[in-house]
Coordinates of C-alpha atoms and ligand atoms in Angstrom, one line a residue:
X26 CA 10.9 1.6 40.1
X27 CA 9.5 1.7 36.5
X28 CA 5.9 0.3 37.6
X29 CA 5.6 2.0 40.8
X30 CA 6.7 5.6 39.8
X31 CA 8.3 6.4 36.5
X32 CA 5.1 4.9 34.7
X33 CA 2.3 6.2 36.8
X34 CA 3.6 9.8 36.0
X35 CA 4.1 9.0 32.3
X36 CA 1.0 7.9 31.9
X37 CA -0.8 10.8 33.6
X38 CA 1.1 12.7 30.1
X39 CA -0.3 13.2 26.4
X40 CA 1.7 9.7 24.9
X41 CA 3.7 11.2 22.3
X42 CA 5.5 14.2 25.4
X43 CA 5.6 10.7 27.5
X44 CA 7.9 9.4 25.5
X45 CA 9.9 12.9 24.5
X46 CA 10.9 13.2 28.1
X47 CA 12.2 9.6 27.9
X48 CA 14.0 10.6 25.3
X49 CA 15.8 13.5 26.4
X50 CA 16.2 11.8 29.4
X51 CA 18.2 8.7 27.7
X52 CA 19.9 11.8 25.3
X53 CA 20.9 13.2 28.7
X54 CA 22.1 10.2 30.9
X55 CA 24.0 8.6 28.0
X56 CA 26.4 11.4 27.9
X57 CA 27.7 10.1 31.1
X58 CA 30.1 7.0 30.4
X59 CA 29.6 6.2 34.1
X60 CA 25.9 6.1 34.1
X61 CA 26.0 4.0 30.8
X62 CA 28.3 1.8 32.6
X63 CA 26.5 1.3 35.1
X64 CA 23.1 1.1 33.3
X65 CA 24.9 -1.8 31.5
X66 CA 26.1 -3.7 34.1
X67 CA 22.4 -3.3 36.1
X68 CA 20.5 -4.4 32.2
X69 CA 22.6 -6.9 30.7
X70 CA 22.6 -10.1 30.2
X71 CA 25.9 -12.0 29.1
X72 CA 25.2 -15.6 28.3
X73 CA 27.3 -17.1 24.8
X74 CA 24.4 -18.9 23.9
X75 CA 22.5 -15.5 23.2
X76 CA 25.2 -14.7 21.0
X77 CA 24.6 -14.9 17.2
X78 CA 25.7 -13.6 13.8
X79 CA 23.2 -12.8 11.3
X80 CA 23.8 -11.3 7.9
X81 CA 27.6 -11.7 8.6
X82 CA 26.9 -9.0 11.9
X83 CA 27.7 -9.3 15.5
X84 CA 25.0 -10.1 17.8
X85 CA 25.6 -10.3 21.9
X86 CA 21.8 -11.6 21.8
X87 CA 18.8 -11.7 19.7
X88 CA 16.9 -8.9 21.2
X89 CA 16.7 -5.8 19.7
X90 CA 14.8 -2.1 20.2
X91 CA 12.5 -1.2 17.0
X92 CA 12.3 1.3 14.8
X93 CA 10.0 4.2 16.0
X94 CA 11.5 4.5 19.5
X95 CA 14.7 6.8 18.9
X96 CA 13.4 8.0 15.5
X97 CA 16.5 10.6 15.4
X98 CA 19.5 8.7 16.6
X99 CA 19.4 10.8 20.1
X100 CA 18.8 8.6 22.5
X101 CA 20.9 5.8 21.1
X102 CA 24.1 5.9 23.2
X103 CA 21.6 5.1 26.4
X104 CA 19.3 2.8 24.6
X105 CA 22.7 0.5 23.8
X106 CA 23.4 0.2 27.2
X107 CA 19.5 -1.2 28.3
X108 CA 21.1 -5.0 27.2
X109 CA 19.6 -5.0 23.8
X110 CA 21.6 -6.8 21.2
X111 CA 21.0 -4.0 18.7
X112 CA 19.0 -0.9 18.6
X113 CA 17.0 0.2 15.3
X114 CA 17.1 3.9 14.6
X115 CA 14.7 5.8 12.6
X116 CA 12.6 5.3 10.5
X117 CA 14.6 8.2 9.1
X118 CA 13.7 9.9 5.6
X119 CA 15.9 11.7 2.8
X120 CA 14.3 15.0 4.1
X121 CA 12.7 16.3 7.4
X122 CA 9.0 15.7 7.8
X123 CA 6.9 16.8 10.1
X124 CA 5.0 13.7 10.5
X125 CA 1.0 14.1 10.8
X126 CA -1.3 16.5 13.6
X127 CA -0.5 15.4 16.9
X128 CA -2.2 14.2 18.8
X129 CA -1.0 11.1 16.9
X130 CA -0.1 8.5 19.5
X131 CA -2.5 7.1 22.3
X132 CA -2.2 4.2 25.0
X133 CA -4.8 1.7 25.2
X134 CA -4.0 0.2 28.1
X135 CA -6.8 -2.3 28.7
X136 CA -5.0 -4.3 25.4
X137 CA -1.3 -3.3 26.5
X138 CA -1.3 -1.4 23.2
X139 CA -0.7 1.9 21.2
X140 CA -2.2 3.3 18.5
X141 CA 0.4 5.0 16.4
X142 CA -0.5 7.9 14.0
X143 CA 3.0 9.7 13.6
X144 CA 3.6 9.4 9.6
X145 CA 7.5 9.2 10.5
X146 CA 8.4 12.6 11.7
X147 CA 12.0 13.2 11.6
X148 CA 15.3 15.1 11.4
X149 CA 16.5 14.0 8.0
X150 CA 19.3 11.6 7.2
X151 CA 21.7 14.4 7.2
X152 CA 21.0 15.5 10.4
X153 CA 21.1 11.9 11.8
X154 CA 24.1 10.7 10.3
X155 CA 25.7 13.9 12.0
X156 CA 24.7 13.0 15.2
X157 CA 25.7 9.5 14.8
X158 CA 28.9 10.7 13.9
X159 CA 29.0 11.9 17.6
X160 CA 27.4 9.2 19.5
X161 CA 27.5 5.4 18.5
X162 CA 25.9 2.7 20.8
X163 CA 27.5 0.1 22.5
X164 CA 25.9 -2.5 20.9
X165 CA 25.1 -2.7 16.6
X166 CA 23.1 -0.5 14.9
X167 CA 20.0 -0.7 12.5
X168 CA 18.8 2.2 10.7
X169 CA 15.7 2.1 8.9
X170 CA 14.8 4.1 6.2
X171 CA 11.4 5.2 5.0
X172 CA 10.3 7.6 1.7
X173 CA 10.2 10.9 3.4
X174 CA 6.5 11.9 4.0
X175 CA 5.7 14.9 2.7
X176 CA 2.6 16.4 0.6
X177 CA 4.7 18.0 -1.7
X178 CA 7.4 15.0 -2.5
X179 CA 4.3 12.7 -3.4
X180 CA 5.0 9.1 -4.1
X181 CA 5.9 8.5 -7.6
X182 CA 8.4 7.3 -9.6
X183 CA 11.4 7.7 -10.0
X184 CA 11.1 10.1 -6.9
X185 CA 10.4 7.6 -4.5
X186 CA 14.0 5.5 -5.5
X187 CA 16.0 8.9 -5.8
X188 CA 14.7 9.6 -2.2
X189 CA 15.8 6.1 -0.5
X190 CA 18.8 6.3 -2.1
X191 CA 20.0 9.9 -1.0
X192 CA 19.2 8.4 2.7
X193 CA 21.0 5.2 2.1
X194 CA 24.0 7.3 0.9
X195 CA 23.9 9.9 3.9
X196 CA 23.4 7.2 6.8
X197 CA 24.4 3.6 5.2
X198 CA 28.3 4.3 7.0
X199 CA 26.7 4.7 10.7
X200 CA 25.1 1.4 11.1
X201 CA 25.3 -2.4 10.8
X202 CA 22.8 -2.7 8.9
X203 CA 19.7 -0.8 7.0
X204 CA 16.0 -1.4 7.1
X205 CA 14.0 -0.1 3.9
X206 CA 10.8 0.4 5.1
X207 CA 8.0 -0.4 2.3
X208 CA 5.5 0.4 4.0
X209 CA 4.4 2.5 7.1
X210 CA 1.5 2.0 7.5
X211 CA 0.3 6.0 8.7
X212 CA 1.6 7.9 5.9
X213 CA -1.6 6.9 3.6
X214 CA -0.5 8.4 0.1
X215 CA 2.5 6.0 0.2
X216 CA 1.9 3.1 2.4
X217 CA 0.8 1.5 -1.1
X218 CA 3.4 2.4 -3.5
X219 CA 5.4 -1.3 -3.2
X220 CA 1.6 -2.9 -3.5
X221 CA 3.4 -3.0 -7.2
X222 CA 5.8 -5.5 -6.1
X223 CA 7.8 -4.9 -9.6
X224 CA 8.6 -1.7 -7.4
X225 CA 10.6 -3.2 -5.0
X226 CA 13.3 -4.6 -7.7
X227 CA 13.7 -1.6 -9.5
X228 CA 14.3 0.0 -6.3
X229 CA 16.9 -2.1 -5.4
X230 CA 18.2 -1.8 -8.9
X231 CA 18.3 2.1 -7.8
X232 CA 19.7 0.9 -4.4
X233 CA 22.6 -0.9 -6.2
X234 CA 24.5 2.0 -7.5
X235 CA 24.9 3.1 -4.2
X236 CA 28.3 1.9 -3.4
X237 CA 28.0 0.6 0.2
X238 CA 28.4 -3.3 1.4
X239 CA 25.4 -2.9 4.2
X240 CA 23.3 -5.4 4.3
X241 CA 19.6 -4.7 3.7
X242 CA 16.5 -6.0 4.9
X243 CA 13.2 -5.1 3.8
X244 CA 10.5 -4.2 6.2
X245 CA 7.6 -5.5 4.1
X246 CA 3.5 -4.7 4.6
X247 CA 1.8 -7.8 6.4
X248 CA 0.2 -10.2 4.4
X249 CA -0.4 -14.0 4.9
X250 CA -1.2 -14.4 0.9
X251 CA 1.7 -17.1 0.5
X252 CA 1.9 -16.0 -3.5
X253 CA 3.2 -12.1 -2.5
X254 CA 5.6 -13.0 -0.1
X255 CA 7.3 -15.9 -2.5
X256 CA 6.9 -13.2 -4.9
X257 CA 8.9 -10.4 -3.1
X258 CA 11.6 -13.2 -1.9
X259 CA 12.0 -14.4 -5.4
X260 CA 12.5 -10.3 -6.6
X261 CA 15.3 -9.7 -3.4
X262 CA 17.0 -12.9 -4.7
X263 CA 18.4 -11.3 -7.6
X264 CA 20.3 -8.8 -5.3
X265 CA 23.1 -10.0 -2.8
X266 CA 22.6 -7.2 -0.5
X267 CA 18.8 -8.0 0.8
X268 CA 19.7 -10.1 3.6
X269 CA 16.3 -10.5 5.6
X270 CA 13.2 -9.3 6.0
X271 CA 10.7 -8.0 8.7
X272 CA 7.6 -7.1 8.7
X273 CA 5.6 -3.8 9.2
X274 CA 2.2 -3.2 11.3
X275 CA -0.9 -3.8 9.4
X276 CA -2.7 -0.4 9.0
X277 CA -6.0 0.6 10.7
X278 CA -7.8 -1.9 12.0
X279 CA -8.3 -5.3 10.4
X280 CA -11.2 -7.6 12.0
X281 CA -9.0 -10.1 13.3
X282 CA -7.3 -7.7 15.6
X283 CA -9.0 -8.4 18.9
X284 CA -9.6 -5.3 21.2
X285 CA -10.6 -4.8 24.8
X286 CA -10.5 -1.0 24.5
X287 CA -13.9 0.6 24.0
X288 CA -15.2 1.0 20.7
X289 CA -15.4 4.9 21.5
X290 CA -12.2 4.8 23.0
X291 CA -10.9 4.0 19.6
X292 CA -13.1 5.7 17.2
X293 CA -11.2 8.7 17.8
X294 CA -7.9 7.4 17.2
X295 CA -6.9 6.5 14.0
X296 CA -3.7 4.6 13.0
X297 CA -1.9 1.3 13.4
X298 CA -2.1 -0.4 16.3
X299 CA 1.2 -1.7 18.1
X300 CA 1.3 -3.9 21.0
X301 CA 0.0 -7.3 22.1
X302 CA -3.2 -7.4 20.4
X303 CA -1.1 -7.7 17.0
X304 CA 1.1 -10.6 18.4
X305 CA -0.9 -13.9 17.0
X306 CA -1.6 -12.0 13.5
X307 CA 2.3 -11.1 12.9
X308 CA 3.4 -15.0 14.0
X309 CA 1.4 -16.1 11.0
X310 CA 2.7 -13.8 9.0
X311 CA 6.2 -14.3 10.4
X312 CA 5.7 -17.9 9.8
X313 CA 4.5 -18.0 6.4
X314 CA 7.6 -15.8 5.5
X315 CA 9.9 -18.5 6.8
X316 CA 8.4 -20.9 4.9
X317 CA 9.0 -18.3 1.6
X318 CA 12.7 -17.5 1.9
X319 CA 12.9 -21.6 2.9
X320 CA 15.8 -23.8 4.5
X321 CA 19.0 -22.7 4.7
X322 CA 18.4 -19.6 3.2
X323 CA 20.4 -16.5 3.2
X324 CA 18.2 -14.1 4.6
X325 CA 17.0 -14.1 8.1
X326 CA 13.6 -12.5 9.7
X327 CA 13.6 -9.7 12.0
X328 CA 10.0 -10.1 14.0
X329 CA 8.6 -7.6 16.4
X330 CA 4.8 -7.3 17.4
X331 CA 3.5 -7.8 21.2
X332 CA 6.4 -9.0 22.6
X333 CA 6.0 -8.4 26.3
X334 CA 7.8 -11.8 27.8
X335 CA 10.5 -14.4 27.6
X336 CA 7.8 -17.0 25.9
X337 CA 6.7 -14.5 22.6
X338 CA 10.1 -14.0 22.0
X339 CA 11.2 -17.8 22.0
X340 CA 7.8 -18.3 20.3
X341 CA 9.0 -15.9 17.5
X342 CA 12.5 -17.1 17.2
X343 CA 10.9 -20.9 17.6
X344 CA 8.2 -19.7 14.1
X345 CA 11.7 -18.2 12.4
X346 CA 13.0 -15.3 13.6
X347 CA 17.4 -15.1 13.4
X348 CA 16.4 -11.5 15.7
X349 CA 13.3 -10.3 17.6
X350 CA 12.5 -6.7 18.4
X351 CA 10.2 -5.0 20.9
X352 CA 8.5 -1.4 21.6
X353 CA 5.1 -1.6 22.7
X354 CA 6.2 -3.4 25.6
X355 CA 8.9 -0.9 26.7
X356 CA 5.9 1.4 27.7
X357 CA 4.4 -0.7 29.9
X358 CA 7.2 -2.8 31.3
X359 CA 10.0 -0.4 31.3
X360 CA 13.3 -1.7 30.5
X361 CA 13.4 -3.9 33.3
X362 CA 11.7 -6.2 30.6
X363 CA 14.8 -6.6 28.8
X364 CA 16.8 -8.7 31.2
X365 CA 13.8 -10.6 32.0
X366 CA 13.4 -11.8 28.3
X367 CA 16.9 -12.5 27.9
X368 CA 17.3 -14.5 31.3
X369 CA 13.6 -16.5 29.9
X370 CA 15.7 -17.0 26.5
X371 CA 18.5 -18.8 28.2
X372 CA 16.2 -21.1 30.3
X373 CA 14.1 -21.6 27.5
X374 CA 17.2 -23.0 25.6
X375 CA 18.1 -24.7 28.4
X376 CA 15.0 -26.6 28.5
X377 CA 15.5 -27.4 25.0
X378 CA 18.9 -28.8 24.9
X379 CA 19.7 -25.9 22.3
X380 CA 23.4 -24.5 23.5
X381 CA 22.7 -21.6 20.8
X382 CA 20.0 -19.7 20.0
X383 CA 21.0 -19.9 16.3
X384 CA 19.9 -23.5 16.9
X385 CA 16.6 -22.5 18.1
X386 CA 15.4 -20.5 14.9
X387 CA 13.0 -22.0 13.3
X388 CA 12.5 -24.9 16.0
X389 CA 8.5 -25.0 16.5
X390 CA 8.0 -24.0 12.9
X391 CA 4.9 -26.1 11.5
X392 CA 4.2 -27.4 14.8
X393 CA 1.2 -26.7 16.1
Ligands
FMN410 C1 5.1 4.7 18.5 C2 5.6 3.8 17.4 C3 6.3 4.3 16.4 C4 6.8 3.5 15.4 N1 7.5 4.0 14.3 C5 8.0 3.2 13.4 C6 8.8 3.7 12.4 O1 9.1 4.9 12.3 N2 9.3 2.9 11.4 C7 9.1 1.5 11.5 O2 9.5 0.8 10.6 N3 8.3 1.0 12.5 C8 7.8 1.8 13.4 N4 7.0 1.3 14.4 C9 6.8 -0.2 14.4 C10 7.8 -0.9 15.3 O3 9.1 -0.9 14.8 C11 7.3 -2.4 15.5 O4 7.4 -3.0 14.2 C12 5.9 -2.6 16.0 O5 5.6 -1.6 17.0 C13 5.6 -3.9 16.6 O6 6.3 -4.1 17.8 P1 5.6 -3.9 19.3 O7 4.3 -4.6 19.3 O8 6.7 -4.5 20.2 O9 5.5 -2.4 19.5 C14 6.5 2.1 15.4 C15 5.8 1.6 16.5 C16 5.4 2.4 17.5 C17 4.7 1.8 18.7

């Protein structure tokens, strides 16, 4: 039904009203418990070897939503329900922004790709952690936090820390666990400020005074220069309550992103691109960073980027990845996707005599 009608019509729409219908849509259906009912029992997937615990959390599977979808916590009761493991809200700031100009999000649909220009608009934690107080999901929760964009907060210090934490105090009761992201990659005047790695510590030293046992993980800036990411593993090991690590889109377009779309398709269309052409650039990155935080270590890696099918998940979770999440391929799959992935994992396990997934991680790593 997704690929014959709902996406035809959504696609005839500017992106970013596209995906505002689908949210007040999900906002609307999940106040029904007997549609989310029966949107769960149509969507998920329940197989014990999907099951895992990472960071001390509750997982019924490895596959989660990312950040970006439900920026505002509205949809989230619905989105639970879709057979995801865990949904990631936000990324939410200390105070509203407006996010940049629209038009700021585009399709390219020649690469199964977006280009993402938003600069994290958003309701404010307060506002979020109200509505969260109302609606919960089904399944656990991620928020992820991100400096609140905003010409007149710039980025500097100590502003930047005194902004993460006011969020992390507002919001750090409503989920599972909260993702600081370091780096997004469309709000330029701060998509730098943790280049200073030094940064990062002494805003988890900041961080540390806000009494809360959620675990953390930090949603770092992509890089496949082996010295930075030992670098910012060895600064998180000095506080307990990092427990993993993910990793943002790279910004613009670096030349080893390989597009389809027209060169003056894309002139036009500034921003960070999100979909499958970022998939083979992310698994190094995801791979080197499993090599940095090493065996048996206590933080685990959240990977998203092109996931579309059963096999870039297992690939991901097969390079390192303890949870893998998806967006990109929501918009052209439609949630149908989700099952399929889930029902791939379990064969894909299967194959491999693994009776957990938790076995799985970190399987193919350093094989070519
Ligand atoms: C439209 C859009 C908005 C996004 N917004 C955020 C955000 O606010 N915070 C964040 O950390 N990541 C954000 N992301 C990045 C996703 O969380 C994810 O890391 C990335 O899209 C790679 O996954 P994908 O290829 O499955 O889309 C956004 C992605 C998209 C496509």
């Amino acid at each position: 039904m997704y690929e014959g009608l709902v996406k035809p019509l959504l696609f005839r729409m500017d992106a970013e009203r596209a995906h505002n219908m689908a949210i007040r849509a999900c906002d609307f259906a999940g106040r029904s418990r007997t549609l989310r009912r029966a949107v769960a029992r149509r969507f998920g997937v329940d197989d014990p070897r999907l099951r895992t615990t990472v960071a001390g959390i509750e997982f019924a599977n490895p596959l989660g939503l990312a950040a970006g979808f439900d920026k505002n916590g509205r949809a989230v009761a619905m989105l639970g329900s879709l057979g995801f493991g865990h949904v990631e809200l936000g990324s939410v700031s200390a105070y509203v922004s407006h996010g940049n100009p629209r038009p700021r999000l585009w399709r390219l649909p020649d690469d199964r790709a977006v280009v993402v220009y938003y600069g994290v608009p958003n309701d404010g934690a307060e506002a979020v952690a109200a509505r969260l107080a109302r609606r919960r999901p089904a399944v656990a929760l991620g928020i992820n936090l991100v400096k609140t964009n905003d010409p007149s907060r710039p980025a500097v210090e100590p502003d930047v820390y005194e902004d993460f934490a006011r969020s992390l105090r507002l919001i750090a009761g409503s989920a599972e666990y909260v993702t600081l992201n370091l780096s997004c990659p469309n709000s330029a005047d701060d998509r730098d400020f943790f280049d200073d790695h030094d940064r990062i510590g002494t805003l988890l030293g900041h961080l540390a005074d806000v009494t809360t046992e959620v675990p953390l993980v930090l949603k770092l800036k992509p890089t496949t220069d082996r010295g930075k990411l030992r670098d910012i593993v060895q600064i998180a090991d000095a506080f307990p309550s990092v427990r993993g690590f993910a990793i943002n889109l790279p910004s613009g377009r670096p030349e080893h992103l390989k597009l389809k779309s027209a060169a003056a398709v894309l002139d036009f269309r500034p921003g960070a691109i999100a979909g499958e052409p970022v998939e083979a650039y992310l698994n190094e990155v995801l791979s080197r960073l499993y090599d940095a935080i090493g065996p048996g270590s206590r933080y685990a890696l959240i990977a998203a980027g092109g996931v579309a099918s059963a096999e870039a998940a297992y690939r991901k979770i097969q390079l390192g990845a303890s949870l893998v999440q998806l967006y990109t391929g929501l918009i052209y799959h439609g949630p149908r996707l989700v099952p399929e992935i889930l029902r791939g994992l379990t064969e894909r396990l299967e194959r491999d005599g693994f009776d957990s997934v938790e076995k799985a991680v970190g399987s193919g790593h350093g094989v070519a």
